[in-house]
mmCIF file of C-alpha atoms in Angstrom:
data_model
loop_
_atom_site.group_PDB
_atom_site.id
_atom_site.type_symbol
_atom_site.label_atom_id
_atom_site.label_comp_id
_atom_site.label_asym_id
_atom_site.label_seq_id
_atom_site.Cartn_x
_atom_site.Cartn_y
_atom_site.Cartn_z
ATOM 1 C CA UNK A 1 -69.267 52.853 -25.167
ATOM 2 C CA UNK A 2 -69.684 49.923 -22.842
ATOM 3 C CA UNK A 3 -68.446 46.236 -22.201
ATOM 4 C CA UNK A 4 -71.439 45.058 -24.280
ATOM 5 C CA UNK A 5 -70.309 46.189 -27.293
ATOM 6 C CA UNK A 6 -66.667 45.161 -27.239
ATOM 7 C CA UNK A 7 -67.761 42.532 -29.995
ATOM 8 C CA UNK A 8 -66.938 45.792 -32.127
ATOM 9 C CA UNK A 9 -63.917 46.788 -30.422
ATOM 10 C CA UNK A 10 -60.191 45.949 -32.649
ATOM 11 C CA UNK A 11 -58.193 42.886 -31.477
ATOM 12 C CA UNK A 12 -54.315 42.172 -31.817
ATOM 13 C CA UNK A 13 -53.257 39.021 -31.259
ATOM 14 C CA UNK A 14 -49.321 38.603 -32.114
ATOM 15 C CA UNK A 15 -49.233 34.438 -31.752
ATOM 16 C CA UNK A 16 -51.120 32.263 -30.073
ATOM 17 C CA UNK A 17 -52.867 34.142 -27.030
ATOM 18 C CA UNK A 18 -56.699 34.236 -27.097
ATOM 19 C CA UNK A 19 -59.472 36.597 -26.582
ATOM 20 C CA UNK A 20 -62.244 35.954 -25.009
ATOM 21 C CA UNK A 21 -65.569 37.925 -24.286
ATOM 22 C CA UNK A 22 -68.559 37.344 -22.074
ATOM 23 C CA UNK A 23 -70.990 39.699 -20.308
ATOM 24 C CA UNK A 24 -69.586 42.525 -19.035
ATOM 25 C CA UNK A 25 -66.184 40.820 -18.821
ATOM 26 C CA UNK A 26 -63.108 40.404 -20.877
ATOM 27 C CA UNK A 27 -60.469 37.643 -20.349
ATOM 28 C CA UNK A 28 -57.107 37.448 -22.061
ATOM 29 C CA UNK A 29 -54.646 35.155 -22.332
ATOM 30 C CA UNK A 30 -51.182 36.053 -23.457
ATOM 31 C CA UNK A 31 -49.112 33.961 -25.951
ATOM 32 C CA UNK A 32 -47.107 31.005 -25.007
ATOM 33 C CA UNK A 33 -44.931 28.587 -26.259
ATOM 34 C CA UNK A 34 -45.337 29.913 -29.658
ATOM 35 C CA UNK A 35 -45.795 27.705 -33.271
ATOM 36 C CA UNK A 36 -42.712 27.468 -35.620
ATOM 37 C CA UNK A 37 -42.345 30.912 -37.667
ATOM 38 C CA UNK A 38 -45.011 33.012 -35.329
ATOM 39 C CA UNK A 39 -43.419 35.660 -33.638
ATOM 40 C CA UNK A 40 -42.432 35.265 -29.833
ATOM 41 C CA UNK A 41 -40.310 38.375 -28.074
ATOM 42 C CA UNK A 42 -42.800 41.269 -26.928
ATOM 43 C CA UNK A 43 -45.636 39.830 -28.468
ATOM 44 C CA UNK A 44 -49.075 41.559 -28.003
ATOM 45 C CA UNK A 45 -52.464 40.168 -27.092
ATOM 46 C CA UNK A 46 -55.228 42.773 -26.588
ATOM 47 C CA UNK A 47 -58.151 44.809 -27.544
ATOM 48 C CA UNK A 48 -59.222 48.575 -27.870
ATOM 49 C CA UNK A 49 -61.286 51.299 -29.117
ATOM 50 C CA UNK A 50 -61.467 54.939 -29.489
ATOM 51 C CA UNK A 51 -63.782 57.473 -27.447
ATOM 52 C CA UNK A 52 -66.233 59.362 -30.034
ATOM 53 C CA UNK A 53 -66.770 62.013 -27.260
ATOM 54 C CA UNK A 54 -64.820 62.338 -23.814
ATOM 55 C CA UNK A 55 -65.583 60.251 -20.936
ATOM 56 C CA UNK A 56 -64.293 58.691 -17.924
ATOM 57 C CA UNK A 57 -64.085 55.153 -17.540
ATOM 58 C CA UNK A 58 -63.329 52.944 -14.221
ATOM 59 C CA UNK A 59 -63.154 49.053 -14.378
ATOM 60 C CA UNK A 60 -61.885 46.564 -11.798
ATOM 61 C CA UNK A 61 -58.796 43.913 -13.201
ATOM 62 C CA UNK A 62 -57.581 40.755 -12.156
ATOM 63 C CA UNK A 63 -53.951 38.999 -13.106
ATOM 64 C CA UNK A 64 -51.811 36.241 -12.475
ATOM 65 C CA UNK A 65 -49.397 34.399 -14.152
ATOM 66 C CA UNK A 66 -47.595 30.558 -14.124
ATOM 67 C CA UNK A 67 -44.367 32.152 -15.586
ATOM 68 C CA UNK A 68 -41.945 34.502 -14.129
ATOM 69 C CA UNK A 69 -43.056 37.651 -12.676
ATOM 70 C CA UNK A 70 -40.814 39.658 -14.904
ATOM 71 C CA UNK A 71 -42.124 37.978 -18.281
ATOM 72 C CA UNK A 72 -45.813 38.664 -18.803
ATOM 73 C CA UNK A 73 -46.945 42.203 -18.150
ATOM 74 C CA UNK A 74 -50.790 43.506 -17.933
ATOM 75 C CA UNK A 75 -51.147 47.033 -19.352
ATOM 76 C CA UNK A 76 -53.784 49.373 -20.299
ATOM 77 C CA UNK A 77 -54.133 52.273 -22.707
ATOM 78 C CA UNK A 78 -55.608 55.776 -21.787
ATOM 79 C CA UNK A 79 -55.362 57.906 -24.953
ATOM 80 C CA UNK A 80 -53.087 56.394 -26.711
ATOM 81 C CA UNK A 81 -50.352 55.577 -23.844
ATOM 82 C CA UNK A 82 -50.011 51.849 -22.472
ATOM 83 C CA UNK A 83 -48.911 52.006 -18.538
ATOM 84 C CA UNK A 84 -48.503 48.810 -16.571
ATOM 85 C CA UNK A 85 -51.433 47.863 -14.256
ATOM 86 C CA UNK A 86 -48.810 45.471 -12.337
ATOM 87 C CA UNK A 87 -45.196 44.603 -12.519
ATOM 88 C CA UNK A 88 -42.699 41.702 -11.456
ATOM 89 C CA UNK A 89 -45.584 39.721 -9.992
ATOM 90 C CA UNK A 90 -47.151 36.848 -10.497
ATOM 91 C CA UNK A 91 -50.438 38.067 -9.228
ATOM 92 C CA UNK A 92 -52.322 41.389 -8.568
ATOM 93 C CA UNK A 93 -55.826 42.811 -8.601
ATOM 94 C CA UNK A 94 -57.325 46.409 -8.162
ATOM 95 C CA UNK A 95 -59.816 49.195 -9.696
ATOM 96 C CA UNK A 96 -58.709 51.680 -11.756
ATOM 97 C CA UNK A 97 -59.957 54.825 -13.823
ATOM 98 C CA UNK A 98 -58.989 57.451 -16.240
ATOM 99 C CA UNK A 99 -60.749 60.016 -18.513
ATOM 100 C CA UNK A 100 -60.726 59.700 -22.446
ATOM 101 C CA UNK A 101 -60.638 62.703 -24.622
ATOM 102 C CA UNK A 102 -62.515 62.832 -27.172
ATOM 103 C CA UNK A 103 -61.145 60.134 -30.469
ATOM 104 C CA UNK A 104 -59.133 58.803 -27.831
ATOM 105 C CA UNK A 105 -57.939 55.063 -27.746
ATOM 106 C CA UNK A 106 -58.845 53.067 -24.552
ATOM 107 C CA UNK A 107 -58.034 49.345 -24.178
ATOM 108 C CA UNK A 108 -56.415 46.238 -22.411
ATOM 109 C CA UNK A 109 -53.638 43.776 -23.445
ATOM 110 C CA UNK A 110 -50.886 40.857 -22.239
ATOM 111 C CA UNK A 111 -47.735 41.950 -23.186
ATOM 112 C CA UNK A 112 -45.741 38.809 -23.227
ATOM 113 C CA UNK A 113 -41.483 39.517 -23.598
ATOM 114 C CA UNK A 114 -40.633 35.682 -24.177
ATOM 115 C CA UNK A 115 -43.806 33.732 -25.132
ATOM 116 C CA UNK A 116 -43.033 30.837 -23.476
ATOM 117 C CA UNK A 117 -42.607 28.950 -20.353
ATOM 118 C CA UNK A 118 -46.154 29.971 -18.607
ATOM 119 C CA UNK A 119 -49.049 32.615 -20.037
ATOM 120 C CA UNK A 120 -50.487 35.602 -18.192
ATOM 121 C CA UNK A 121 -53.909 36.154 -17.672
ATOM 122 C CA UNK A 122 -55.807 39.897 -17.466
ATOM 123 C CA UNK A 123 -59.533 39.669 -16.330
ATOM 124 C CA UNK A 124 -61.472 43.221 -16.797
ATOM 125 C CA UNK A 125 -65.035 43.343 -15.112
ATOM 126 C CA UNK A 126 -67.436 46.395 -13.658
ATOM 127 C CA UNK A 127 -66.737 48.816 -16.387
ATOM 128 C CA UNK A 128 -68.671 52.273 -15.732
ATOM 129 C CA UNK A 129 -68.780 55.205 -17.954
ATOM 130 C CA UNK A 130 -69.596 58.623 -17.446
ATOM 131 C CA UNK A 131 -69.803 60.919 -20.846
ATOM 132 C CA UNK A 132 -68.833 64.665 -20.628
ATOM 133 C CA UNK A 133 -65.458 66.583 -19.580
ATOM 134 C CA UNK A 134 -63.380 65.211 -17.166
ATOM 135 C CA UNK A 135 -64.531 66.420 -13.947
ATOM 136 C CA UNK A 136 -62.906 69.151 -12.184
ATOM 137 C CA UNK A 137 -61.540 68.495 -9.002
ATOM 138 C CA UNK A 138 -63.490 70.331 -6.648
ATOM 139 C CA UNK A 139 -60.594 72.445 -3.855
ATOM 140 C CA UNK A 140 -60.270 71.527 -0.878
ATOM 141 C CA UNK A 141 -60.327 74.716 1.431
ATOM 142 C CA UNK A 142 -57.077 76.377 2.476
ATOM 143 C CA UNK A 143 -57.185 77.581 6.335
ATOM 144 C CA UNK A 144 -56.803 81.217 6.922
ATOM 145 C CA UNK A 145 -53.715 82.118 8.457
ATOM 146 C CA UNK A 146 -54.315 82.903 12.013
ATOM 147 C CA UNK A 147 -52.890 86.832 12.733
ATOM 148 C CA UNK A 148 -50.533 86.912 15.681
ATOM 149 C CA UNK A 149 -49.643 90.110 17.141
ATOM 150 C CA UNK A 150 -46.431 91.169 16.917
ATOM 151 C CA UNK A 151 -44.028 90.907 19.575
ATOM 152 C CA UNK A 152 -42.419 94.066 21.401
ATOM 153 C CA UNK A 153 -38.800 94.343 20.898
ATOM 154 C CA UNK A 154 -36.798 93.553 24.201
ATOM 155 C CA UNK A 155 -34.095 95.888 25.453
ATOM 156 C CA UNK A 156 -31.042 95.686 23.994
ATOM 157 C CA UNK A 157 -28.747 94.711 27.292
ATOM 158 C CA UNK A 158 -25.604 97.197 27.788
ATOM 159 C CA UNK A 159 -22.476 94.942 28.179
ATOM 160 C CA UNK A 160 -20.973 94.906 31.969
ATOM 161 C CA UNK A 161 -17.070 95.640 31.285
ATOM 162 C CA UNK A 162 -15.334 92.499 31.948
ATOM 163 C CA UNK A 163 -11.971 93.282 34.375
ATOM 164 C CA UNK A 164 -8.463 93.146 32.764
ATOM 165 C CA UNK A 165 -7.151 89.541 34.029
ATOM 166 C CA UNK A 166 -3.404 90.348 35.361
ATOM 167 C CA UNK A 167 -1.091 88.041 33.437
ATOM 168 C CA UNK A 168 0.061 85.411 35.549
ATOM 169 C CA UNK A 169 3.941 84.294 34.810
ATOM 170 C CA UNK A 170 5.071 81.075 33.580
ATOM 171 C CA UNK A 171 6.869 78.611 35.767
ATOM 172 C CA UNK A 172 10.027 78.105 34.647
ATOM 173 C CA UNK A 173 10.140 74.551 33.410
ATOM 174 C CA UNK A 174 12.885 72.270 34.983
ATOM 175 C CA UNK A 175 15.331 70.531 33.031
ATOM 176 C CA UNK A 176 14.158 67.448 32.127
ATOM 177 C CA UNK A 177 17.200 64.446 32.998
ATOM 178 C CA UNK A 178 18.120 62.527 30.296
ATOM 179 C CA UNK A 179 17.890 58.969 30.507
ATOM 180 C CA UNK A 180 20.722 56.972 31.024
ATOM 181 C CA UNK A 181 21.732 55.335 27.747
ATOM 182 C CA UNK A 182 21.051 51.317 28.225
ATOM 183 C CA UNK A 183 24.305 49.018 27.809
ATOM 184 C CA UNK A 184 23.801 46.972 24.774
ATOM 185 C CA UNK A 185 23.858 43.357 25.761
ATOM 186 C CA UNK A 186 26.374 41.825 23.083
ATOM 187 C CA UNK A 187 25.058 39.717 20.644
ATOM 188 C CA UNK A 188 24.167 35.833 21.110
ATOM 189 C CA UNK A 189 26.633 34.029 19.050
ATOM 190 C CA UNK A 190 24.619 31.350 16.988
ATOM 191 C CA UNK A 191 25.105 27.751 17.047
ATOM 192 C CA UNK A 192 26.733 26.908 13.986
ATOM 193 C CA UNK A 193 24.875 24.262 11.848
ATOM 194 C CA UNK A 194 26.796 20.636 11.851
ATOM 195 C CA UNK A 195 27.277 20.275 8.355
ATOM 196 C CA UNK A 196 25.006 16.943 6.770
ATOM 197 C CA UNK A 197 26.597 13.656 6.023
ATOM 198 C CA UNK A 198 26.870 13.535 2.818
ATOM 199 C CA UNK A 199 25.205 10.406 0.506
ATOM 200 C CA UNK A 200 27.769 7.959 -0.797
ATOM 201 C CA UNK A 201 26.924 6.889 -4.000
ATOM 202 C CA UNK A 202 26.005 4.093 -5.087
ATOM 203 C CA UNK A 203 28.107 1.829 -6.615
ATOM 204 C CA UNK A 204 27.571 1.290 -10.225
ATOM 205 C CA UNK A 205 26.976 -1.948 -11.969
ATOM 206 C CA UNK A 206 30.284 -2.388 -14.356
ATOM 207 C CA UNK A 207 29.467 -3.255 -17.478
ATOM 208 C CA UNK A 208 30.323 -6.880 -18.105
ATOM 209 C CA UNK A 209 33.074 -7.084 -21.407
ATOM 210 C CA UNK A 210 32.023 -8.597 -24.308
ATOM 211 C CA UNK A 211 34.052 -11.628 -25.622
ATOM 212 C CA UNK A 212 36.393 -10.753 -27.999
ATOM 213 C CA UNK A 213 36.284 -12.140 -31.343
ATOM 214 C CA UNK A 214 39.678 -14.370 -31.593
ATOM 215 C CA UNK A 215 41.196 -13.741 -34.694
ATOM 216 C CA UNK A 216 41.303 -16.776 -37.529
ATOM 217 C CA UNK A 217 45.101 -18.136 -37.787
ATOM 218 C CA UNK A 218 46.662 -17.015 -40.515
ATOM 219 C CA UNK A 219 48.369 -18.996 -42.266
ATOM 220 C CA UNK A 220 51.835 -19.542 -41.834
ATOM 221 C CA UNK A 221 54.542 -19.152 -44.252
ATOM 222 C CA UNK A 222 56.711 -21.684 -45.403
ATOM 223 C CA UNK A 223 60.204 -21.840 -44.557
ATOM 224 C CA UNK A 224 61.837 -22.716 -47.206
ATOM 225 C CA UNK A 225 65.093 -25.065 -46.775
ATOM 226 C CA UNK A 226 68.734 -23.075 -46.310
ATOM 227 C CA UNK A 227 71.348 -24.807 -47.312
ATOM 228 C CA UNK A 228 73.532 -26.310 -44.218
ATOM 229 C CA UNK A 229 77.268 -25.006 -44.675
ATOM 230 C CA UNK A 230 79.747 -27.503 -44.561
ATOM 231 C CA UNK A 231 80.945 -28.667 -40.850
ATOM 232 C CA UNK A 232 83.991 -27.033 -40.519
ATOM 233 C CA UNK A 233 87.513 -29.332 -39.822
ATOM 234 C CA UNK A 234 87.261 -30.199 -35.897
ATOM 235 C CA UNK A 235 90.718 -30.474 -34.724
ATOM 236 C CA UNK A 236 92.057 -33.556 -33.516
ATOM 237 C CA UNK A 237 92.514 -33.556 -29.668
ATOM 238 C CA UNK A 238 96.307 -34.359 -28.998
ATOM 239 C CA UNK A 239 96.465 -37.612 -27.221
ATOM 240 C CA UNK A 240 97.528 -37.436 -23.620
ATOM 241 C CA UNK A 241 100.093 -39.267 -22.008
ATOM 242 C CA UNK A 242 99.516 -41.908 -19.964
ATOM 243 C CA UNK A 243 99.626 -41.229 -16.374
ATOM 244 C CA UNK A 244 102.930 -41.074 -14.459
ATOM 245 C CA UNK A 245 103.342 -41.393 -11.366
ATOM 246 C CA UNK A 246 104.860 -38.159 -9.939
ATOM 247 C CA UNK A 247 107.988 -40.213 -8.383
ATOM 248 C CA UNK A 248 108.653 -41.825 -11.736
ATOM 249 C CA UNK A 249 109.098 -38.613 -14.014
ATOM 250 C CA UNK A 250 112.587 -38.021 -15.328
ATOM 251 C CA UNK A 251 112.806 -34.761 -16.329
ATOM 252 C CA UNK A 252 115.267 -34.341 -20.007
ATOM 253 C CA UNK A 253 117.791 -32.294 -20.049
ATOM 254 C CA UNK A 254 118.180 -28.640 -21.415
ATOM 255 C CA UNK A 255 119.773 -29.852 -24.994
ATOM 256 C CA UNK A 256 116.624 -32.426 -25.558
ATOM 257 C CA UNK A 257 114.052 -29.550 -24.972
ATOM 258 C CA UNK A 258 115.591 -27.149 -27.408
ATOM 259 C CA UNK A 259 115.962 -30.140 -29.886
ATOM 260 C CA UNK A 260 111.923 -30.202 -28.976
ATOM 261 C CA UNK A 261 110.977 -26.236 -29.670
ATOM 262 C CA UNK A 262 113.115 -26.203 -32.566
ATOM 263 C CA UNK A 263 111.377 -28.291 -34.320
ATOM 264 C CA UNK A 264 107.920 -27.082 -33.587
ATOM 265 C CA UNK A 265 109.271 -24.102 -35.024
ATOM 266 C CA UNK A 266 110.426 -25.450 -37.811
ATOM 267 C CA UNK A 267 106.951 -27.429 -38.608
ATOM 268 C CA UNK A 268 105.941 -23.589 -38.286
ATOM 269 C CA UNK A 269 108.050 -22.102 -40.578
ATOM 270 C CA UNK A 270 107.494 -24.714 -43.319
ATOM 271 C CA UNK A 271 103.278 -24.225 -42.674
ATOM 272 C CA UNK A 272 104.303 -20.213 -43.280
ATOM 273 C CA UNK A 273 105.216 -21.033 -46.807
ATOM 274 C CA UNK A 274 101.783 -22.558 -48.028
ATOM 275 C CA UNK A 275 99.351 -20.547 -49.851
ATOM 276 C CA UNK A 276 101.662 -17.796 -50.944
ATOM 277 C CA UNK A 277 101.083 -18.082 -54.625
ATOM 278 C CA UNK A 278 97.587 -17.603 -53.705
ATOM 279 C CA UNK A 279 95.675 -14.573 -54.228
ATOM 280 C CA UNK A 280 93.721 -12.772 -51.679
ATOM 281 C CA UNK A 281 90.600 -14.249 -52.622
ATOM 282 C CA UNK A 282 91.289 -17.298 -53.232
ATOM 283 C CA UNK A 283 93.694 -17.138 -49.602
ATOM 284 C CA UNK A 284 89.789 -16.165 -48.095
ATOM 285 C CA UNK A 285 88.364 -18.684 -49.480
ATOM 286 C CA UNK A 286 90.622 -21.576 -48.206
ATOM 287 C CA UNK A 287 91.611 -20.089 -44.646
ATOM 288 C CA UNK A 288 89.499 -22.515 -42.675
ATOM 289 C CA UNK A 289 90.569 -25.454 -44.278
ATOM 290 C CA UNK A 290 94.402 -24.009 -44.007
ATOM 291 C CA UNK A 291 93.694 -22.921 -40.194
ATOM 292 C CA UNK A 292 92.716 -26.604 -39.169
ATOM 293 C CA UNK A 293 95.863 -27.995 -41.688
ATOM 294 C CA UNK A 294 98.177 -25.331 -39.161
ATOM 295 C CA UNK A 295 96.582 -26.585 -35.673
ATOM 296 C CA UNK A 296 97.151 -30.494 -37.159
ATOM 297 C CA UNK A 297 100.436 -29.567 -38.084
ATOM 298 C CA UNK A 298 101.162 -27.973 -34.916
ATOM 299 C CA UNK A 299 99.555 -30.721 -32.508
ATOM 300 C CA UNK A 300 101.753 -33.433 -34.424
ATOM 301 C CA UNK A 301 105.170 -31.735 -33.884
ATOM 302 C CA UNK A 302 104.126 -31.070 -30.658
ATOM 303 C CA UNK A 303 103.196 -34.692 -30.181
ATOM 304 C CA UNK A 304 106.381 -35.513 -31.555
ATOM 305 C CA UNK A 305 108.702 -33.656 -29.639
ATOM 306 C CA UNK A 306 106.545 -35.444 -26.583
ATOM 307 C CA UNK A 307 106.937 -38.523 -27.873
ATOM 308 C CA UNK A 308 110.823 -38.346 -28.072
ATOM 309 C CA UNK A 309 110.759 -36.901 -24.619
ATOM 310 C CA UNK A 310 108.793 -39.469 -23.128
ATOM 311 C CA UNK A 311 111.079 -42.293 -24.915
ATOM 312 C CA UNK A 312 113.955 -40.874 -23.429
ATOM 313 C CA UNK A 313 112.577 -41.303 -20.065
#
């Protein structure tokens, strides 16, 4: 087989990468940015064909890439196995060459793991074939090892007896003196905090009273009239003398003032004597009018009696 017949060789093309051949070269394009409903994650673009009898095959390869290093991978296939020709770059180039057993599949692809954002390119040129088994590697020739005579064994050296070291004694060690305890200074009193004035708060606005609804007058009941009791009797003032002069009084004698009190007594005795054929309502009924009759009756005997006495002067 031979780049000039790889017209007849089997392509697989996934989406949208292309193929495309020329004399003694093969250029592929892997798939990018993909149509609606063609596939795009590990998408193949590539071509190969199968050894009728074994060979060995060498070819030099070109790649690069506009996307990420990672994304678009050139590969090759040597009996059925793809291996990478380059990895996480964005552009390599070498020759390379493998033998093919006999119905063996040989061949070149993009293998593209997003289809988008940038293609890679694989360019395959200088193909050369060589039919028969794979050549044996001719051995490269071992050195002899050189023979080195043996060495002679050296005496064995007899040990010199070491002498006994004589024990040397300790020192007694001295007592260490024990340091003199420290006074501990006594303790700092602290500063005790001045207590914080404390905020006054501020007055409150008092709330201002509402006015108070005055109540409607009520009305007022009438009085209705009493009836006025009758004015009871005023008594009659007794009518004074007329003055005297003090030089001028002649007093009576002891007969003319018992004449006098007798008959005030009298006047009394005959004002006992009213109302007692009265009964004891009718007796409450009239004692105001018979309590002003008694004073009357008493201020006129009395004013009698005066009168008689002042005559006889």
């Amino acid at each position: 087989m031979a780049l000039e017949d790889t017209d007849e060789w089997d392509q697989q093309i996934d989406a949208n990468g292309t193929i495309t051949l020329s004399e003694g070269q093969i250029l592929i394009e892997g798939s990018n940015n993909v149509l609606t409903g063609q596939p795009w994650i590990n998408t193949t673009t590539g071509i190969t064909t199968d050894s009728s009898i074994g060979e060995t095959a060498s070819f030099d390869w070109t790649f690069w890439t506009t996307d990420n290093a990672y994304y678009d991978r050139p590969q090759v296939i040597w009996d059925g196995v793809w291996t990478d020709l380059a990895n996480h770059t964005q552009q390599a180039s070498g020759t390379s060459s493998g033998y093919i057993t006999a119905g063996g599949i040989f061949g070149f692809r993009i293998l593209s793991l997003d289809s988008c954002c940038g293609a890679g390119f694989l360019q395959i040129s200088n193909t050369t074939w060589v039919v028969g088994p794979a050549p044996t590697p001719t051995p490269e020739p071992s050195s002899e090892p050189s023979i080195d005579p043996s060495p002679e064994p050296s005496p064995t050296p007899e040990p010199t007896p070491e002498p006994t070291p004589t024990p040397t004694p300790e020192p007694t060690p001295e007592p260490s003196q024990e340091p003199t305890p420290e006074p501990v200074p006594d303790p700092t009193p602290e500063p005790t905090p001045e207590p914080e004035p404390s905020v006054e708060p501020e007055p409150s606005e008092e709330p201002e009273p509402e006015p108070t609804a005055e109540p409607e007058p009520s009305e007022e009941p009438t009085v209705e009239p009493t009836e006025e009791p009758e004015p009871a009797p005023t008594e009659q003032p007794a009518p004074e003398p007329d003055p005297v002069d003090e030089f001028d009084i002649v007093l009576p004698s002891l007969d003319e003032a018992i004449e006098a009190v007798g008959e005030v007594f009298e006047a009394l005795a005959n004002i006992g004597e009213i109302g007692k054929d009265l009964d004891a309502g009718e007796k409450a009924a009239a004692q105001p009018v018979a309590v002003a009759l008694v004073s009357t009756q008493v201020a006129a005997a009395a004013a009698a009696a005066a009168g008689r006495i002042n005559r006889r002067v």
